[in-house]
Amino acid sequence: MKDNNNKEKIVKTIREALMEKKTIEQPPVADEANTMADVDLTVAFAKQYTRRGGTMYYCSNEEEIASQLQQIQSKTGDAVWGCCSENLTTFITHLGLKNACTANGDTDYQVGAMLCDGLIASDGGIVLTSKQGLGESFRSLAKTTIVVAFTSQVVADNDAAMVRLKEMYKVFPTEIAVLEPRKASERETDLHLVLVDDE
């Protein structure tokens, strides 16, 4: 776990970014990306993701994760959550949400919950792959899409994300996509990122 000062810094950064106008849609220029080595990658990711219009919840324990997911559930009503894997279904059910099931390709879900394979600090992107049980499904995201991610997944840039995938998998994913808040909104997807501090 990070020390309390660093957690406060991340939360403060997210709050400040949310108060800014959400009109910044372009990724940072190359000079900004090159400074990634000098900053806390989680803070950099949080700032870019929220500046580009993403909704994020920063959590440090199961109680906070459950609280944030329950807030999302209160907005989606009784809709069944289609989860990308059985493990995620089990975890969400363990947290007290009773309307989660493991998704199948034949059903359209109003709410989809998924894991990811990386978060890109330089532009606020979320790396999705077929290794998370998504297959082709990330091409047609649910109207409300929830991504559960971890601070240990944050990398500096796209190149670092590809290196991470090569290190994680013996067989490289057949499908890879980088989801950005702006593109999600263009698809009329309400994107929620639950970022869990696991360091």
mmCIF file of C-alpha atoms in Angstrom:
data_model
loop_
_atom_site.group_PDB
_atom_site.id
_atom_site.type_symbol
_atom_site.label_atom_id
_atom_site.label_comp_id
_atom_site.label_asym_id
_atom_site.label_seq_id
_atom_site.Cartn_x
_atom_site.Cartn_y
_atom_site.Cartn_z
ATOM 1 C CA MET A 1 0.000 0.000 0.000
ATOM 2 C CA LYS A 2 1.115 3.511 -0.646
ATOM 3 C CA ASP A 3 1.594 5.863 2.272
ATOM 4 C CA ASN A 4 -1.265 8.155 3.260
ATOM 5 C CA ASN A 5 0.379 11.288 1.792
ATOM 6 C CA ASN A 6 0.571 9.692 -1.643
ATOM 7 C CA LYS A 7 -3.030 8.450 -1.446
ATOM 8 C CA GLU A 8 -4.172 11.948 -0.502
ATOM 9 C CA LYS A 9 -2.214 13.330 -3.464
ATOM 10 C CA ILE A 10 -3.954 10.930 -5.863
ATOM 11 C CA VAL A 11 -7.408 11.689 -4.486
ATOM 12 C CA LYS A 12 -6.697 15.445 -4.607
ATOM 13 C CA THR A 13 -5.520 15.147 -8.219
ATOM 14 C CA ILE A 14 -8.682 13.303 -9.207
ATOM 15 C CA ARG A 15 -10.896 15.894 -7.507
ATOM 16 C CA GLU A 16 -9.047 18.787 -9.163
ATOM 17 C CA ALA A 17 -9.274 17.115 -12.557
ATOM 18 C CA LEU A 18 -13.001 16.529 -12.135
ATOM 19 C CA MET A 19 -13.536 20.229 -11.391
ATOM 20 C CA GLU A 20 -11.853 21.207 -14.661
ATOM 21 C CA LYS A 21 -13.831 21.445 -17.884
ATOM 22 C CA LYS A 22 -13.959 18.062 -19.612
ATOM 23 C CA THR A 23 -13.038 19.406 -23.042
ATOM 24 C CA ILE A 24 -9.483 18.103 -23.234
ATOM 25 C CA GLU A 25 -9.826 15.235 -25.674
ATOM 26 C CA GLN A 26 -6.368 14.958 -27.197
ATOM 27 C CA PRO A 27 -3.557 12.991 -25.547
ATOM 28 C CA PRO A 28 -0.606 14.984 -24.211
ATOM 29 C CA VAL A 29 2.114 16.147 -26.557
ATOM 30 C CA ALA A 30 5.325 14.126 -26.817
ATOM 31 C CA ASP A 31 7.220 16.347 -24.371
ATOM 32 C CA GLU A 32 4.626 15.650 -21.676
ATOM 33 C CA ALA A 33 4.746 11.911 -22.360
ATOM 34 C CA ASN A 34 8.543 11.928 -22.035
ATOM 35 C CA THR A 35 8.297 13.198 -18.458
ATOM 36 C CA MET A 36 6.433 10.077 -17.283
ATOM 37 C CA ALA A 37 9.609 8.773 -15.628
ATOM 38 C CA ASP A 38 9.593 11.773 -13.275
ATOM 39 C CA VAL A 39 6.027 11.470 -11.968
ATOM 40 C CA ASP A 40 3.848 9.056 -10.009
ATOM 41 C CA LEU A 41 2.240 7.035 -12.794
ATOM 42 C CA THR A 42 -1.015 6.546 -10.881
ATOM 43 C CA VAL A 43 -1.385 10.302 -10.415
ATOM 44 C CA ALA A 44 -0.539 10.917 -14.079
ATOM 45 C CA PHE A 45 -3.079 8.319 -15.221
ATOM 46 C CA ALA A 46 -5.806 9.672 -12.931
ATOM 47 C CA LYS A 47 -5.266 13.196 -14.215
ATOM 48 C CA GLN A 48 -5.312 12.253 -17.904
ATOM 49 C CA TYR A 49 -8.268 9.879 -17.562
ATOM 50 C CA THR A 50 -10.475 12.349 -15.710
ATOM 51 C CA ARG A 51 -9.425 15.333 -17.861
ATOM 52 C CA ARG A 52 -10.594 13.405 -20.889
ATOM 53 C CA GLY A 53 -14.033 12.903 -19.389
ATOM 54 C CA GLY A 54 -13.711 9.592 -17.552
ATOM 55 C CA THR A 55 -15.553 8.773 -14.337
ATOM 56 C CA MET A 56 -13.225 7.237 -11.763
ATOM 57 C CA TYR A 57 -13.571 5.869 -8.254
ATOM 58 C CA TYR A 58 -10.344 5.441 -6.251
ATOM 59 C CA CYS A 59 -10.598 2.650 -3.665
ATOM 60 C CA SER A 60 -8.143 1.246 -1.137
ATOM 61 C CA ASN A 61 -10.195 -1.613 0.353
ATOM 62 C CA GLU A 62 -13.158 -3.914 -0.301
ATOM 63 C CA GLU A 63 -15.552 -1.704 1.637
ATOM 64 C CA GLU A 64 -14.801 1.257 -0.651
ATOM 65 C CA ILE A 65 -15.095 -0.925 -3.770
ATOM 66 C CA ALA A 66 -18.480 -2.218 -2.593
ATOM 67 C CA SER A 67 -19.662 1.319 -1.841
ATOM 68 C CA GLN A 68 -18.726 2.609 -5.295
ATOM 69 C CA LEU A 69 -20.274 -0.357 -7.100
ATOM 70 C CA GLN A 70 -23.453 0.072 -5.066
ATOM 71 C CA GLN A 71 -23.592 3.732 -6.162
ATOM 72 C CA ILE A 72 -23.386 2.625 -9.789
ATOM 73 C CA GLN A 73 -26.032 -0.029 -9.149
ATOM 74 C CA SER A 74 -28.368 2.589 -7.668
ATOM 75 C CA LYS A 75 -28.227 4.387 -11.032
ATOM 76 C CA THR A 76 -28.768 1.250 -13.129
ATOM 77 C CA GLY A 77 -31.621 -0.195 -11.072
ATOM 78 C CA ASP A 78 -32.359 -3.893 -11.403
ATOM 79 C CA ALA A 79 -30.312 -4.358 -14.583
ATOM 80 C CA VAL A 80 -28.297 -7.573 -14.673
ATOM 81 C CA TRP A 81 -24.537 -6.988 -14.809
ATOM 82 C CA GLY A 82 -22.818 -9.134 -17.406
ATOM 83 C CA CYS A 83 -19.294 -9.838 -16.089
ATOM 84 C CA CYS A 84 -16.386 -10.763 -18.340
ATOM 85 C CA SER A 85 -15.293 -13.695 -16.175
ATOM 86 C CA GLU A 86 -16.547 -16.035 -13.498
ATOM 87 C CA ASN A 87 -13.924 -14.682 -11.077
ATOM 88 C CA LEU A 88 -15.265 -11.136 -11.454
ATOM 89 C CA THR A 89 -18.849 -12.370 -11.024
ATOM 90 C CA THR A 90 -17.823 -14.143 -7.799
ATOM 91 C CA PHE A 91 -15.992 -11.056 -6.519
ATOM 92 C CA ILE A 92 -18.885 -8.675 -7.229
ATOM 93 C CA THR A 93 -21.341 -11.095 -5.600
ATOM 94 C CA HIS A 94 -19.005 -11.383 -2.586
ATOM 95 C CA LEU A 95 -19.217 -7.588 -2.225
ATOM 96 C CA GLY A 96 -22.991 -7.828 -1.790
ATOM 97 C CA LEU A 97 -24.309 -7.054 -5.287
ATOM 98 C CA LYS A 98 -26.805 -9.740 -6.222
ATOM 99 C CA ASN A 99 -27.469 -8.990 -9.884
ATOM 100 C CA ALA A 100 -24.120 -10.063 -11.435
ATOM 101 C CA CYS A 101 -23.732 -12.997 -13.796
ATOM 102 C CA THR A 102 -20.999 -14.262 -16.073
ATOM 103 C CA ALA A 103 -21.686 -12.842 -19.528
ATOM 104 C CA ASN A 104 -22.289 -14.948 -22.604
ATOM 105 C CA GLY A 105 -21.937 -13.794 -26.172
ATOM 106 C CA ASP A 106 -25.611 -14.284 -27.025
ATOM 107 C CA THR A 107 -26.961 -11.718 -24.567
ATOM 108 C CA ASP A 108 -26.875 -7.922 -24.681
ATOM 109 C CA TYR A 109 -26.395 -6.479 -21.209
ATOM 110 C CA GLN A 110 -27.341 -2.959 -20.186
ATOM 111 C CA VAL A 111 -24.473 -3.086 -17.664
ATOM 112 C CA GLY A 112 -21.154 -4.787 -18.338
ATOM 113 C CA ALA A 113 -18.332 -5.320 -15.840
ATOM 114 C CA MET A 114 -14.821 -6.210 -16.908
ATOM 115 C CA LEU A 115 -11.196 -6.334 -15.885
ATOM 116 C CA CYS A 116 -8.377 -4.855 -17.926
ATOM 117 C CA ASP A 117 -4.739 -5.623 -18.713
ATOM 118 C CA GLY A 118 -3.249 -2.183 -18.192
ATOM 119 C CA LEU A 119 -3.733 1.544 -17.690
ATOM 120 C CA ILE A 120 -1.700 4.046 -19.705
ATOM 121 C CA ALA A 121 -0.520 7.081 -17.751
ATOM 122 C CA SER A 122 0.437 9.224 -20.747
ATOM 123 C CA ASP A 123 -3.060 9.388 -22.243
ATOM 124 C CA GLY A 124 -5.516 7.859 -19.747
ATOM 125 C CA GLY A 125 -6.202 4.790 -21.890
ATOM 126 C CA ILE A 126 -7.436 1.411 -20.633
ATOM 127 C CA VAL A 127 -5.926 -1.689 -22.253
ATOM 128 C CA LEU A 128 -8.492 -4.417 -22.958
ATOM 129 C CA THR A 129 -7.616 -7.843 -24.370
ATOM 130 C CA SER A 130 -9.244 -11.136 -25.233
ATOM 131 C CA LYS A 131 -7.315 -12.681 -22.314
ATOM 132 C CA GLN A 132 -9.801 -11.154 -19.859
ATOM 133 C CA GLY A 133 -12.614 -13.275 -21.247
ATOM 134 C CA LEU A 134 -13.882 -10.469 -23.471
ATOM 135 C CA GLY A 135 -13.183 -12.022 -26.874
ATOM 136 C CA GLU A 136 -14.823 -9.756 -29.440
ATOM 137 C CA SER A 137 -17.186 -8.203 -26.891
ATOM 138 C CA PHE A 138 -15.174 -5.048 -26.213
ATOM 139 C CA ARG A 139 -16.100 -3.865 -29.692
ATOM 140 C CA SER A 140 -19.686 -3.436 -28.510
ATOM 141 C CA LEU A 141 -19.552 -2.240 -24.931
ATOM 142 C CA ALA A 142 -22.606 -2.216 -22.696
ATOM 143 C CA LYS A 143 -24.455 1.078 -22.283
ATOM 144 C CA THR A 144 -22.980 1.256 -18.771
ATOM 145 C CA THR A 145 -19.496 -0.268 -18.679
ATOM 146 C CA ILE A 146 -17.581 -0.783 -15.451
ATOM 147 C CA VAL A 147 -13.853 -1.542 -15.523
ATOM 148 C CA VAL A 148 -12.172 -2.805 -12.364
ATOM 149 C CA ALA A 149 -8.447 -2.038 -12.460
ATOM 150 C CA PHE A 150 -5.492 -1.888 -10.089
ATOM 151 C CA THR A 151 -2.796 0.708 -9.470
ATOM 152 C CA SER A 152 -0.153 -1.968 -10.150
ATOM 153 C CA GLN A 153 -1.423 -2.084 -13.754
ATOM 154 C CA VAL A 154 -0.457 1.522 -14.542
ATOM 155 C CA VAL A 155 2.350 1.850 -17.094
ATOM 156 C CA ALA A 156 3.915 4.917 -18.658
ATOM 157 C CA ASP A 157 2.842 4.620 -22.303
ATOM 158 C CA ASN A 158 1.679 2.336 -25.127
ATOM 159 C CA ASP A 159 5.119 0.772 -25.579
ATOM 160 C CA ALA A 160 5.275 -0.118 -21.889
ATOM 161 C CA ALA A 161 1.757 -1.600 -22.145
ATOM 162 C CA MET A 162 2.883 -3.914 -24.953
ATOM 163 C CA VAL A 163 5.944 -4.979 -22.927
ATOM 164 C CA ARG A 164 3.639 -5.723 -19.980
ATOM 165 C CA LEU A 165 1.395 -7.914 -22.134
ATOM 166 C CA LYS A 166 4.392 -9.873 -23.450
ATOM 167 C CA GLU A 167 5.581 -10.465 -19.897
ATOM 168 C CA MET A 168 2.118 -11.539 -18.701
ATOM 169 C CA TYR A 169 1.162 -13.986 -21.433
ATOM 170 C CA LYS A 170 3.014 -16.858 -23.104
ATOM 171 C CA VAL A 171 0.501 -16.657 -25.942
ATOM 172 C CA PHE A 172 -0.048 -13.031 -26.967
ATOM 173 C CA PRO A 173 -3.702 -11.849 -26.900
ATOM 174 C CA THR A 174 -5.544 -12.206 -30.204
ATOM 175 C CA GLU A 175 -7.526 -9.011 -29.594
ATOM 176 C CA ILE A 176 -6.157 -5.806 -28.059
ATOM 177 C CA ALA A 177 -7.887 -2.438 -27.756
ATOM 178 C CA VAL A 178 -7.168 0.769 -25.883
ATOM 179 C CA LEU A 179 -10.376 2.270 -24.539
ATOM 180 C CA GLU A 180 -10.398 6.026 -23.993
ATOM 181 C CA PRO A 181 -13.128 7.960 -22.159
ATOM 182 C CA ARG A 182 -13.769 10.176 -25.186
ATOM 183 C CA LYS A 183 -14.221 7.198 -27.514
ATOM 184 C CA ALA A 184 -16.470 5.479 -25.001
ATOM 185 C CA SER A 185 -18.749 8.532 -24.932
ATOM 186 C CA GLU A 186 -18.775 8.577 -28.740
ATOM 187 C CA ARG A 187 -20.107 5.015 -28.555
ATOM 188 C CA GLU A 188 -22.718 6.292 -26.079
ATOM 189 C CA THR A 189 -21.117 4.224 -23.334
ATOM 190 C CA ASP A 190 -21.222 5.473 -19.759
ATOM 191 C CA LEU A 191 -17.740 4.392 -18.630
ATOM 192 C CA HIS A 192 -16.894 3.907 -14.939
ATOM 193 C CA LEU A 193 -13.389 2.988 -13.794
ATOM 194 C CA VAL A 194 -13.004 1.506 -10.303
ATOM 195 C CA LEU A 195 -9.305 1.945 -9.535
ATOM 196 C CA VAL A 196 -8.146 -0.245 -6.645
ATOM 197 C CA ASP A 197 -4.934 0.518 -4.760
ATOM 198 C CA ASP A 198 -3.132 -2.833 -4.530
ATOM 199 C CA GLU A 199 0.405 -1.532 -3.942
#
